Amino acid sequence: MSRLPALWRGRAAGGVVLAGIGYAVTAWLDMEPRLLPYVVWSVVVLATAYLVIDTVDVPAAEWQQGPPAPSDRVDEATPDLRVLSSHQQADHPSDALAHRLVALARARDPGLGDAVQRELAGTHRLAPADIDRILTRIEDVRDRS
């Protein structure tokens, strides 16, 4: 069984002594104290007093500045992410994702943009594997440059 640290043993003993003295004084002054409510009240008052005593010598909390926000926020919803998520969630997806993929490919290489446009012509729903494959091709063109 774990034992209470010396500080808490002292506090508990001091609290019991203070509560006992207080109970004796109220009984001596004919205030007719009831034992159970007095014990509960004593525990609450002593716990509050010990919390206040513990926080007196603690330094005040200060806000710390986090790292500076990067200029390109990854956690923000971008238009591309909105287009992708709406494509995946829609019952009848539009061709906005296909247009965006073709625009990305053309920005890297006009020939790749034409190839992606031919590949996506007539498709309405793109599987995640197809989207990943097209994006990988676009990234590969950027890496070779």
mmCIF file of N, CA and C in Angstrom:
data_model
loop_
_atom_site.group_PDB
_atom_site.id
_atom_site.type_symbol
_atom_site.label_atom_id
_atom_site.label_comp_id
_atom_site.label_asym_id
_atom_site.label_seq_id
_atom_site.Cartn_x
_atom_site.Cartn_y
_atom_site.Cartn_z
ATOM 1 N N MET A 1 0.845 -1.167 0.000
ATOM 2 C CA MET A 1 0.000 0.000 0.000
ATOM 3 C C MET A 1 0.899 1.241 0.000
ATOM 4 N N SER A 2 0.537 2.201 -0.835
ATOM 5 C CA SER A 2 1.372 3.401 -0.908
ATOM 6 C C SER A 2 1.071 4.312 0.277
ATOM 7 N N ARG A 3 2.102 4.960 0.724
ATOM 8 C CA ARG A 3 1.958 5.860 1.871
ATOM 9 C C ARG A 3 1.873 7.290 1.363
ATOM 10 N N LEU A 4 1.172 8.103 2.115
ATOM 11 C CA LEU A 4 1.074 9.509 1.762
ATOM 12 C C LEU A 4 2.416 10.196 1.983
ATOM 13 N N PRO A 5 2.773 11.124 1.124
ATOM 14 C CA PRO A 5 4.000 11.890 1.364
ATOM 15 C C PRO A 5 3.884 12.670 2.673
ATOM 16 N N ALA A 6 5.028 13.034 3.203
ATOM 17 C CA ALA A 6 5.067 13.726 4.494
ATOM 18 C C ALA A 6 4.261 15.021 4.463
ATOM 19 N N LEU A 7 4.305 15.753 3.345
ATOM 20 C CA LEU A 7 3.559 17.001 3.242
ATOM 21 C C LEU A 7 2.059 16.752 3.407
ATOM 22 N N TRP A 8 1.562 15.728 2.736
ATOM 23 C CA TRP A 8 0.126 15.447 2.810
ATOM 24 C C TRP A 8 -0.267 14.861 4.159
ATOM 25 N N ARG A 9 0.610 14.083 4.756
ATOM 26 C CA ARG A 9 0.313 13.575 6.107
ATOM 27 C C ARG A 9 0.195 14.745 7.078
ATOM 28 N N GLY A 10 1.111 15.701 6.968
ATOM 29 C CA GLY A 10 1.065 16.880 7.828
ATOM 30 C C GLY A 10 -0.179 17.713 7.594
ATOM 31 N N ARG A 11 -0.540 17.872 6.328
ATOM 32 C CA ARG A 11 -1.747 18.635 6.013
ATOM 33 C C ARG A 11 -2.991 17.943 6.542
ATOM 34 N N ALA A 12 -3.054 16.621 6.349
ATOM 35 C CA ALA A 12 -4.224 15.877 6.835
ATOM 36 C C ALA A 12 -4.327 15.966 8.351
ATOM 37 N N ALA A 13 -3.204 15.803 9.034
ATOM 38 C CA ALA A 13 -3.214 15.889 10.498
ATOM 39 C C ALA A 13 -3.589 17.295 10.950
ATOM 40 N N GLY A 14 -3.024 18.305 10.301
ATOM 41 C CA GLY A 14 -3.364 19.688 10.638
ATOM 42 C C GLY A 14 -4.824 19.988 10.384
ATOM 43 N N GLY A 15 -5.356 19.461 9.278
ATOM 44 C CA GLY A 15 -6.766 19.666 8.959
ATOM 45 C C GLY A 15 -7.675 19.010 9.979
ATOM 46 N N VAL A 16 -7.329 17.799 10.417
ATOM 47 C CA VAL A 16 -8.132 17.104 11.426
ATOM 48 C C VAL A 16 -8.098 17.880 12.739
ATOM 49 N N VAL A 17 -6.904 18.369 13.114
ATOM 50 C CA VAL A 17 -6.780 19.140 14.360
ATOM 51 C C VAL A 17 -7.602 20.423 14.271
ATOM 52 N N LEU A 18 -7.479 21.160 13.148
ATOM 53 C CA LEU A 18 -8.251 22.400 12.995
ATOM 54 C C LEU A 18 -9.748 22.138 13.023
ATOM 55 N N ALA A 19 -10.189 21.098 12.325
ATOM 56 C CA ALA A 19 -11.616 20.779 12.309
ATOM 57 C C ALA A 19 -12.088 20.371 13.700
ATOM 58 N N GLY A 20 -11.270 19.604 14.417
ATOM 59 C CA GLY A 20 -11.642 19.205 15.784
ATOM 60 C C GLY A 20 -11.756 20.396 16.705
ATOM 61 N N ILE A 21 -10.798 21.326 16.614
ATOM 62 C CA ILE A 21 -10.852 22.536 17.437
ATOM 63 C C ILE A 21 -12.094 23.357 17.096
ATOM 64 N N GLY A 22 -12.349 23.475 15.803
ATOM 65 C CA GLY A 22 -13.539 24.225 15.375
ATOM 66 C C GLY A 22 -14.821 23.585 15.874
ATOM 67 N N TYR A 23 -14.908 22.272 15.830
ATOM 68 C CA TYR A 23 -16.098 21.572 16.310
ATOM 69 C C TYR A 23 -16.252 21.770 17.816
ATOM 70 N N ALA A 24 -15.138 21.684 18.541
ATOM 71 C CA ALA A 24 -15.194 21.870 20.003
ATOM 72 C C ALA A 24 -15.637 23.290 20.344
ATOM 73 N N VAL A 25 -15.145 24.282 19.610
ATOM 74 C CA VAL A 25 -15.518 25.675 19.871
ATOM 75 C C VAL A 25 -17.002 25.887 19.591
ATOM 76 N N THR A 26 -17.505 25.338 18.483
ATOM 77 C CA THR A 26 -18.930 25.509 18.170
ATOM 78 C C THR A 26 -19.814 24.786 19.184
ATOM 79 N N ALA A 27 -19.361 23.651 19.672
ATOM 80 C CA ALA A 27 -20.127 22.949 20.703
ATOM 81 C C ALA A 27 -20.075 23.730 22.026
ATOM 82 N N TRP A 28 -18.934 24.310 22.386
ATOM 83 C CA TRP A 28 -18.774 25.078 23.612
ATOM 84 C C TRP A 28 -19.635 26.344 23.586
ATOM 85 N N LEU A 29 -19.786 26.939 22.347
ATOM 86 C CA LEU A 29 -20.605 28.151 22.202
ATOM 87 C C LEU A 29 -22.087 27.823 22.014
ATOM 88 N N ASP A 30 -22.487 26.586 22.217
ATOM 89 C CA ASP A 30 -23.884 26.125 22.093
ATOM 90 C C ASP A 30 -24.472 26.426 20.711
ATOM 91 N N MET A 31 -23.708 26.175 19.662
ATOM 92 C CA MET A 31 -24.219 26.349 18.298
ATOM 93 C C MET A 31 -24.868 25.069 17.781
ATOM 94 N N GLU A 32 -24.832 24.032 18.562
ATOM 95 C CA GLU A 32 -25.427 22.739 18.236
ATOM 96 C C GLU A 32 -24.988 22.239 16.852
ATOM 97 N N PRO A 33 -23.702 22.040 16.671
ATOM 98 C CA PRO A 33 -23.236 21.562 15.361
ATOM 99 C C PRO A 33 -23.636 20.103 15.134
ATOM 100 N N ARG A 34 -23.977 19.793 13.882
ATOM 101 C CA ARG A 34 -24.239 18.396 13.505
ATOM 102 C C ARG A 34 -22.957 17.869 12.886
ATOM 103 N N LEU A 35 -22.597 16.648 13.237
ATOM 104 C CA LEU A 35 -21.279 16.118 12.913
ATOM 105 C C LEU A 35 -21.059 15.949 11.404
ATOM 106 N N LEU A 36 -21.979 15.273 10.708
ATOM 107 C CA LEU A 36 -21.760 14.998 9.281
ATOM 108 C C LEU A 36 -21.668 16.274 8.442
ATOM 109 N N PRO A 37 -22.627 17.214 8.550
ATOM 110 C CA PRO A 37 -22.470 18.446 7.765
ATOM 111 C C PRO A 37 -21.214 19.224 8.139
ATOM 112 N N TYR A 38 -20.817 19.182 9.401
ATOM 113 C CA TYR A 38 -19.611 19.891 9.815
ATOM 114 C C TYR A 38 -18.371 19.259 9.188
ATOM 115 N N VAL A 39 -18.325 17.924 9.115
ATOM 116 C CA VAL A 39 -17.169 17.247 8.506
ATOM 117 C C VAL A 39 -17.086 17.585 7.023
ATOM 118 N N VAL A 40 -18.227 17.560 6.324
ATOM 119 C CA VAL A 40 -18.224 17.888 4.883
ATOM 120 C C VAL A 40 -17.777 19.331 4.681
ATOM 121 N N TRP A 41 -18.323 20.237 5.485
ATOM 122 C CA TRP A 41 -17.944 21.637 5.376
ATOM 123 C C TRP A 41 -16.452 21.813 5.647
ATOM 124 N N SER A 42 -15.923 21.122 6.651
ATOM 125 C CA SER A 42 -14.505 21.220 6.979
ATOM 126 C C SER A 42 -13.630 20.726 5.832
ATOM 127 N N VAL A 43 -14.011 19.621 5.215
ATOM 128 C CA VAL A 43 -13.230 19.083 4.092
ATOM 129 C C VAL A 43 -13.206 20.078 2.936
ATOM 130 N N VAL A 44 -14.344 20.655 2.620
ATOM 131 C CA VAL A 44 -14.410 21.620 1.515
ATOM 132 C C VAL A 44 -13.569 22.856 1.817
ATOM 133 N N VAL A 45 -13.698 23.387 3.021
ATOM 134 C CA VAL A 45 -12.945 24.599 3.381
ATOM 135 C C VAL A 45 -11.441 24.314 3.398
ATOM 136 N N LEU A 46 -11.046 23.193 3.985
ATOM 137 C CA LEU A 46 -9.615 22.876 4.051
ATOM 138 C C LEU A 46 -9.041 22.590 2.663
ATOM 139 N N ALA A 47 -9.787 21.884 1.814
ATOM 140 C CA ALA A 47 -9.302 21.616 0.458
ATOM 141 C C ALA A 47 -9.133 22.915 -0.315
ATOM 142 N N THR A 48 -10.082 23.828 -0.179
ATOM 143 C CA THR A 48 -9.966 25.124 -0.850
ATOM 144 C C THR A 48 -8.769 25.906 -0.316
ATOM 145 N N ALA A 49 -8.583 25.891 0.995
ATOM 146 C CA ALA A 49 -7.446 26.605 1.587
ATOM 147 C C ALA A 49 -6.130 26.028 1.092
ATOM 148 N N TYR A 50 -6.026 24.694 1.020
ATOM 149 C CA TYR A 50 -4.778 24.083 0.553
ATOM 150 C C TYR A 50 -4.537 24.375 -0.931
ATOM 151 N N LEU A 51 -5.604 24.423 -1.723
ATOM 152 C CA LEU A 51 -5.430 24.798 -3.134
ATOM 153 C C LEU A 51 -4.921 26.226 -3.261
ATOM 154 N N VAL A 52 -5.457 27.129 -2.472
ATOM 155 C CA VAL A 52 -5.008 28.521 -2.517
ATOM 156 C C VAL A 52 -3.559 28.608 -2.059
ATOM 157 N N ILE A 53 -3.217 27.898 -0.985
ATOM 158 C CA ILE A 53 -1.837 27.920 -0.491
ATOM 159 C C ILE A 53 -0.873 27.370 -1.550
ATOM 160 N N ASP A 54 -1.285 26.313 -2.248
ATOM 161 C CA ASP A 54 -0.415 25.721 -3.274
ATOM 162 C C ASP A 54 -0.209 26.633 -4.475
ATOM 163 N N THR A 55 -1.172 27.504 -4.768
ATOM 164 C CA THR A 55 -1.047 28.349 -5.959
ATOM 165 C C THR A 55 -0.431 29.711 -5.661
ATOM 166 N N VAL A 56 -0.181 30.028 -4.422
ATOM 167 C CA VAL A 56 0.356 31.350 -4.088
ATOM 168 C C VAL A 56 1.760 31.541 -4.647
ATOM 169 N N ASP A 57 2.621 30.540 -4.521
ATOM 170 C CA ASP A 57 4.013 30.725 -4.931
ATOM 171 C C ASP A 57 4.300 30.230 -6.352
ATOM 172 N N VAL A 58 3.281 29.859 -7.095
ATOM 173 C CA VAL A 58 3.477 29.406 -8.468
ATOM 174 C C VAL A 58 3.532 30.628 -9.384
ATOM 175 N N PRO A 59 4.507 30.687 -10.298
ATOM 176 C CA PRO A 59 4.564 31.844 -11.205
ATOM 177 C C PRO A 59 3.338 31.881 -12.115
ATOM 178 N N ALA A 60 2.974 33.079 -12.499
ATOM 179 C CA ALA A 60 1.799 33.267 -13.349
ATOM 180 C C ALA A 60 2.031 32.639 -14.720
ATOM 181 N N ALA A 61 0.976 32.089 -15.264
ATOM 182 C CA ALA A 61 1.066 31.476 -16.592
ATOM 183 C C ALA A 61 1.175 32.568 -17.651
ATOM 184 N N GLU A 62 1.954 32.294 -18.679
ATOM 185 C CA GLU A 62 2.127 33.242 -19.773
ATOM 186 C C GLU A 62 1.908 32.524 -21.096
ATOM 187 N N TRP A 63 1.343 33.257 -22.032
ATOM 188 C CA TRP A 63 1.164 32.696 -23.365
ATOM 189 C C TRP A 63 2.504 32.674 -24.072
ATOM 190 N N GLN A 64 2.767 31.578 -24.751
ATOM 191 C CA GLN A 64 3.980 31.498 -25.544
ATOM 192 C C GLN A 64 3.585 31.564 -27.013
ATOM 193 N N GLN A 65 4.382 32.283 -27.764
ATOM 194 C CA GLN A 65 4.112 32.391 -29.187
ATOM 195 C C GLN A 65 4.545 31.118 -29.879
ATOM 196 N N GLY A 66 3.700 30.586 -30.729
ATOM 197 C CA GLY A 66 4.037 29.405 -31.500
ATOM 198 C C GLY A 66 4.946 29.766 -32.661
ATOM 199 N N PRO A 67 5.305 28.792 -33.445
ATOM 200 C CA PRO A 67 6.133 29.089 -34.616
ATOM 201 C C PRO A 67 5.355 29.953 -35.599
ATOM 202 N N PRO A 68 6.050 30.732 -36.371
ATOM 203 C CA PRO A 68 5.342 31.585 -37.338
ATOM 204 C C PRO A 68 4.586 30.736 -38.339
ATOM 205 N N ALA A 69 3.429 31.230 -38.719
ATOM 206 C CA ALA A 69 2.588 30.494 -39.663
ATOM 207 C C ALA A 69 3.257 30.468 -41.032
ATOM 208 N N PRO A 70 3.316 29.304 -41.642
ATOM 209 C CA PRO A 70 3.909 29.245 -42.985
ATOM 210 C C PRO A 70 3.001 29.947 -43.989
ATOM 211 N N SER A 71 3.612 30.396 -45.063
ATOM 212 C CA SER A 71 2.829 31.119 -46.061
ATOM 213 C C SER A 71 1.905 30.183 -46.827
ATOM 214 N N ASP A 72 2.296 28.922 -46.990
ATOM 215 C CA ASP A 72 1.464 27.949 -47.693
ATOM 216 C C ASP A 72 0.872 27.018 -46.646
ATOM 217 N N ARG A 73 -0.351 27.280 -46.228
ATOM 218 C CA ARG A 73 -0.972 26.512 -45.159
ATOM 219 C C ARG A 73 -1.520 25.211 -45.722
ATOM 220 N N VAL A 74 -1.010 24.108 -45.227
ATOM 221 C CA VAL A 74 -1.438 22.805 -45.702
ATOM 222 C C VAL A 74 -2.770 22.420 -45.085
ATOM 223 N N ASP A 75 -3.030 22.890 -43.850
ATOM 224 C CA ASP A 75 -4.234 22.473 -43.172
ATOM 225 C C ASP A 75 -5.471 23.264 -43.588
ATOM 226 N N GLU A 76 -5.325 24.284 -44.402
ATOM 227 C CA GLU A 76 -6.472 25.028 -44.888
ATOM 228 C C GLU A 76 -7.105 24.289 -46.052
ATOM 229 N N ALA A 77 -8.412 24.403 -46.160
ATOM 230 C CA ALA A 77 -9.102 23.804 -47.287
ATOM 231 C C ALA A 77 -8.828 24.649 -48.531
ATOM 232 N N THR A 78 -8.180 24.082 -49.490
ATOM 233 C CA THR A 78 -7.878 24.798 -50.717
ATOM 234 C C THR A 78 -8.960 24.491 -51.745
ATOM 235 N N PRO A 79 -9.036 25.287 -52.788
ATOM 236 C CA PRO A 79 -10.027 24.992 -53.828
ATOM 237 C C PRO A 79 -9.831 23.597 -54.436
ATOM 238 N N ASP A 80 -8.580 23.166 -54.579
ATOM 239 C CA ASP A 80 -8.341 21.833 -55.135
ATOM 240 C C ASP A 80 -8.883 20.740 -54.214
ATOM 241 N N LEU A 81 -8.698 20.924 -52.913
ATOM 242 C CA LEU A 81 -9.206 19.953 -51.961
ATOM 243 C C LEU A 81 -10.723 19.929 -51.958
ATOM 244 N N ARG A 82 -11.338 21.089 -52.082
ATOM 245 C CA ARG A 82 -12.804 21.135 -52.146
ATOM 246 C C ARG A 82 -13.311 20.438 -53.401
ATOM 247 N N VAL A 83 -12.635 20.639 -54.517
ATOM 248 C CA VAL A 83 -13.047 19.978 -55.767
ATOM 249 C C VAL A 83 -12.917 18.473 -55.621
ATOM 250 N N LEU A 84 -11.813 18.015 -55.048
ATOM 251 C CA LEU A 84 -11.593 16.584 -54.859
ATOM 252 C C LEU A 84 -12.618 15.972 -53.915
ATOM 253 N N SER A 85 -12.877 16.610 -52.785
ATOM 254 C CA SER A 85 -13.826 16.036 -51.823
ATOM 255 C C SER A 85 -15.247 16.071 -52.368
ATOM 256 N N SER A 86 -15.628 17.115 -53.101
ATOM 257 C CA SER A 86 -16.977 17.141 -53.672
ATOM 258 C C SER A 86 -17.113 16.086 -54.769
ATOM 259 N N HIS A 87 -16.027 15.805 -55.499
ATOM 260 C CA HIS A 87 -16.062 14.759 -56.516
ATOM 261 C C HIS A 87 -16.278 13.390 -55.875
ATOM 262 N N GLN A 88 -15.613 13.154 -54.753
ATOM 263 C CA GLN A 88 -15.735 11.856 -54.099
ATOM 264 C C GLN A 88 -17.075 11.675 -53.418
ATOM 265 N N GLN A 89 -17.692 12.749 -52.945
ATOM 266 C CA GLN A 89 -18.931 12.638 -52.190
ATOM 267 C C GLN A 89 -20.180 12.758 -53.035
ATOM 268 N N ALA A 90 -20.062 13.263 -54.249
ATOM 269 C CA ALA A 90 -21.243 13.515 -55.074
ATOM 270 C C ALA A 90 -21.805 12.226 -55.663
ATOM 271 N N ASP A 91 -23.138 12.182 -55.758
ATOM 272 C CA ASP A 91 -23.780 11.043 -56.420
ATOM 273 C C ASP A 91 -23.521 11.091 -57.929
ATOM 274 N N HIS A 92 -23.581 12.297 -58.470
ATOM 275 C CA HIS A 92 -23.309 12.500 -59.901
ATOM 276 C C HIS A 92 -22.242 13.583 -60.003
ATOM 277 N N PRO A 93 -20.957 13.194 -59.965
ATOM 278 C CA PRO A 93 -19.887 14.204 -59.935
ATOM 279 C C PRO A 93 -19.788 14.970 -61.245
ATOM 280 N N SER A 94 -19.387 16.224 -61.120
ATOM 281 C CA SER A 94 -19.176 17.045 -62.316
ATOM 282 C C SER A 94 -17.791 16.741 -62.873
ATOM 283 N N ASP A 95 -17.478 17.407 -63.965
ATOM 284 C CA ASP A 95 -16.164 17.195 -64.576
ATOM 285 C C ASP A 95 -15.149 18.235 -64.094
ATOM 286 N N ALA A 96 -15.417 18.878 -62.959
ATOM 287 C CA ALA A 96 -14.515 19.901 -62.436
ATOM 288 C C ALA A 96 -13.164 19.303 -62.061
ATOM 289 N N LEU A 97 -13.158 18.096 -61.512
ATOM 290 C CA LEU A 97 -11.893 17.463 -61.140
ATOM 291 C C LEU A 97 -11.074 17.147 -62.391
ATOM 292 N N ALA A 98 -11.730 16.657 -63.413
ATOM 293 C CA ALA A 98 -11.014 16.366 -64.661
ATOM 294 C C ALA A 98 -10.414 17.638 -65.238
ATOM 295 N N HIS A 99 -11.175 18.737 -65.227
ATOM 296 C CA HIS A 99 -10.656 20.007 -65.731
ATOM 297 C C HIS A 99 -9.460 20.486 -64.902
ATOM 298 N N ARG A 100 -9.535 20.298 -63.587
ATOM 299 C CA ARG A 100 -8.437 20.735 -62.719
ATOM 300 C C ARG A 100 -7.183 19.899 -62.953
ATOM 301 N N LEU A 101 -7.358 18.580 -63.143
ATOM 302 C CA LEU A 101 -6.210 17.714 -63.422
ATOM 303 C C LEU A 101 -5.562 18.069 -64.753
ATOM 304 N N VAL A 102 -6.382 18.362 -65.749
ATOM 305 C CA VAL A 102 -5.844 18.753 -67.058
ATOM 306 C C VAL A 102 -5.092 20.082 -66.930
ATOM 307 N N ALA A 103 -5.634 21.027 -66.142
ATOM 308 C CA ALA A 103 -4.961 22.324 -65.966
ATOM 309 C C ALA A 103 -3.623 22.145 -65.245
ATOM 310 N N LEU A 104 -3.588 21.267 -64.248
ATOM 311 C CA LEU A 104 -2.325 21.000 -63.558
ATOM 312 C C LEU A 104 -1.302 20.374 -64.503
ATOM 313 N N ALA A 105 -1.757 19.441 -65.307
ATOM 314 C CA ALA A 105 -0.848 18.766 -66.236
ATOM 315 C C ALA A 105 -0.331 19.745 -67.293
ATOM 316 N N ARG A 106 -1.205 20.615 -67.794
ATOM 317 C CA ARG A 106 -0.786 21.589 -68.810
ATOM 318 C C ARG A 106 0.207 22.592 -68.235
ATOM 319 N N ALA A 107 0.048 22.929 -66.956
ATOM 320 C CA ALA A 107 0.983 23.876 -66.345
ATOM 321 C C ALA A 107 2.382 23.279 -66.288
ATOM 322 N N ARG A 108 2.487 21.967 -66.173
ATOM 323 C CA ARG A 108 3.790 21.293 -66.122
ATOM 324 C C ARG A 108 4.334 21.019 -67.520
ATOM 325 N N ASP A 109 3.433 20.497 -68.380
ATOM 326 C CA ASP A 109 3.857 20.108 -69.725
ATOM 327 C C ASP A 109 2.615 20.090 -70.617
ATOM 328 N N PRO A 110 2.569 20.908 -71.668
ATOM 329 C CA PRO A 110 1.380 20.945 -72.536
ATOM 330 C C PRO A 110 1.071 19.590 -73.171
ATOM 331 N N GLY A 111 2.088 18.834 -73.489
ATOM 332 C CA GLY A 111 1.847 17.510 -74.070
ATOM 333 C C GLY A 111 1.189 16.574 -73.076
ATOM 334 N N LEU A 112 1.621 16.624 -71.845
ATOM 335 C CA LEU A 112 1.004 15.800 -70.807
ATOM 336 C C LEU A 112 -0.432 16.242 -70.571
ATOM 337 N N GLY A 113 -0.681 17.546 -70.630
ATOM 338 C CA GLY A 113 -2.049 18.055 -70.468
ATOM 339 C C GLY A 113 -2.974 17.502 -71.530
ATOM 340 N N ASP A 114 -2.502 17.457 -72.781
ATOM 341 C CA ASP A 114 -3.331 16.896 -73.860
ATOM 342 C C ASP A 114 -3.571 15.403 -73.642
ATOM 343 N N ALA A 115 -2.540 14.683 -73.178
ATOM 344 C CA ALA A 115 -2.683 13.245 -72.934
ATOM 345 C C ALA A 115 -3.675 12.984 -71.798
ATOM 346 N N VAL A 116 -3.609 13.770 -70.750
ATOM 347 C CA VAL A 116 -4.541 13.599 -69.631
ATOM 348 C C VAL A 116 -5.955 13.948 -70.071
ATOM 349 N N GLN A 117 -6.094 14.981 -70.896
ATOM 350 C CA GLN A 117 -7.425 15.357 -71.383
ATOM 351 C C GLN A 117 -8.037 14.243 -72.219
ATOM 352 N N ARG A 118 -7.233 13.614 -73.096
ATOM 353 C CA ARG A 118 -7.749 12.491 -73.901
ATOM 354 C C ARG A 118 -8.129 11.308 -72.995
ATOM 355 N N GLU A 119 -7.304 11.079 -71.976
ATOM 356 C CA GLU A 119 -7.556 9.960 -71.065
ATOM 357 C C GLU A 119 -8.830 10.162 -70.252
ATOM 358 N N LEU A 120 -9.116 11.394 -69.877
ATOM 359 C CA LEU A 120 -10.273 11.669 -69.025
ATOM 360 C C LEU A 120 -11.536 12.009 -69.802
ATOM 361 N N ALA A 121 -11.444 12.087 -71.113
ATOM 362 C CA ALA A 121 -12.619 12.424 -71.918
ATOM 363 C C ALA A 121 -13.694 11.355 -71.729
ATOM 364 N N GLY A 122 -14.891 11.799 -71.364
ATOM 365 C CA GLY A 122 -16.018 10.892 -71.223
ATOM 366 C C GLY A 122 -16.131 10.209 -69.865
ATOM 367 N N THR A 123 -15.182 10.384 -68.987
ATOM 368 C CA THR A 123 -15.295 9.770 -67.666
ATOM 369 C C THR A 123 -15.956 10.751 -66.706
ATOM 370 N N HIS A 124 -16.854 10.233 -65.906
ATOM 371 C CA HIS A 124 -17.554 11.095 -64.947
ATOM 372 C C HIS A 124 -17.014 10.910 -63.533
ATOM 373 N N ARG A 125 -16.804 9.661 -63.122
ATOM 374 C CA ARG A 125 -16.295 9.408 -61.774
ATOM 375 C C ARG A 125 -14.901 8.802 -61.895
ATOM 376 N N LEU A 126 -13.964 9.445 -61.216
ATOM 377 C CA LEU A 126 -12.593 8.949 -61.212
ATOM 378 C C LEU A 126 -12.359 8.175 -59.913
ATOM 379 N N ALA A 127 -11.766 7.013 -60.052
ATOM 380 C CA ALA A 127 -11.416 6.226 -58.864
ATOM 381 C C ALA A 127 -10.210 6.871 -58.187
ATOM 382 N N PRO A 128 -10.086 6.724 -56.875
ATOM 383 C CA PRO A 128 -8.924 7.295 -56.181
ATOM 384 C C PRO A 128 -7.592 6.807 -56.760
ATOM 385 N N ALA A 129 -7.542 5.562 -57.205
ATOM 386 C CA ALA A 129 -6.298 5.055 -57.794
ATOM 387 C C ALA A 129 -5.969 5.788 -59.096
ATOM 388 N N ASP A 130 -6.999 6.109 -59.893
ATOM 389 C CA ASP A 130 -6.766 6.850 -61.140
ATOM 390 C C ASP A 130 -6.290 8.278 -60.849
ATOM 391 N N ILE A 131 -6.889 8.906 -59.842
ATOM 392 C CA ILE A 131 -6.476 10.259 -59.467
ATOM 393 C C ILE A 131 -5.028 10.241 -59.002
ATOM 394 N N ASP A 132 -4.687 9.260 -58.194
ATOM 395 C CA ASP A 132 -3.320 9.142 -57.684
ATOM 396 C C ASP A 132 -2.329 8.901 -58.823
ATOM 397 N N ARG A 133 -2.700 8.066 -59.769
ATOM 398 C CA ARG A 133 -1.818 7.770 -60.902
ATOM 399 C C ARG A 133 -1.577 9.020 -61.741
ATOM 400 N N ILE A 134 -2.636 9.798 -61.998
ATOM 401 C CA ILE A 134 -2.489 11.020 -62.803
ATOM 402 C C ILE A 134 -1.637 12.046 -62.059
ATOM 403 N N LEU A 135 -1.890 12.198 -60.760
ATOM 404 C CA LEU A 135 -1.089 13.153 -59.986
ATOM 405 C C LEU A 135 0.372 12.728 -59.917
ATOM 406 N N THR A 136 0.618 11.436 -59.847
ATOM 407 C CA THR A 136 2.000 10.943 -59.845
ATOM 408 C C THR A 136 2.684 11.269 -61.167
ATOM 409 N N ARG A 137 1.957 11.106 -62.268
ATOM 410 C CA ARG A 137 2.535 11.461 -63.573
ATOM 411 C C ARG A 137 2.866 12.952 -63.633
ATOM 412 N N ILE A 138 1.972 13.785 -63.091
ATOM 413 C CA ILE A 138 2.220 15.230 -63.099
ATOM 414 C C ILE A 138 3.430 15.562 -62.225
ATOM 415 N N GLU A 139 3.515 14.930 -61.069
ATOM 416 C CA GLU A 139 4.666 15.159 -60.176
ATOM 417 C C GLU A 139 5.964 14.695 -60.828
ATOM 418 N N ASP A 140 5.924 13.573 -61.549
ATOM 419 C CA ASP A 140 7.128 13.068 -62.212
ATOM 420 C C ASP A 140 7.649 14.059 -63.238
ATOM 421 N N VAL A 141 6.749 14.743 -63.940
ATOM 422 C CA VAL A 141 7.188 15.733 -64.925
ATOM 423 C C VAL A 141 7.856 16.901 -64.207
ATOM 424 N N ARG A 142 7.334 17.299 -63.053
ATOM 425 C CA ARG A 142 7.923 18.403 -62.306
ATOM 426 C C ARG A 142 9.300 18.014 -61.773
ATOM 427 N N ASP A 143 9.435 16.760 -61.306
ATOM 428 C CA ASP A 143 10.714 16.308 -60.756
ATOM 429 C C ASP A 143 11.789 16.222 -61.837
ATOM 430 N N ARG A 144 11.421 15.902 -63.046
ATOM 431 C CA ARG A 144 12.420 15.794 -64.125
ATOM 432 C C ARG A 144 12.894 17.170 -64.580
ATOM 433 N N SER A 145 12.068 18.194 -64.346
ATOM 434 C CA SER A 145 12.425 19.541 -64.821
ATOM 435 C C SER A 145 13.552 20.125 -64.026
#
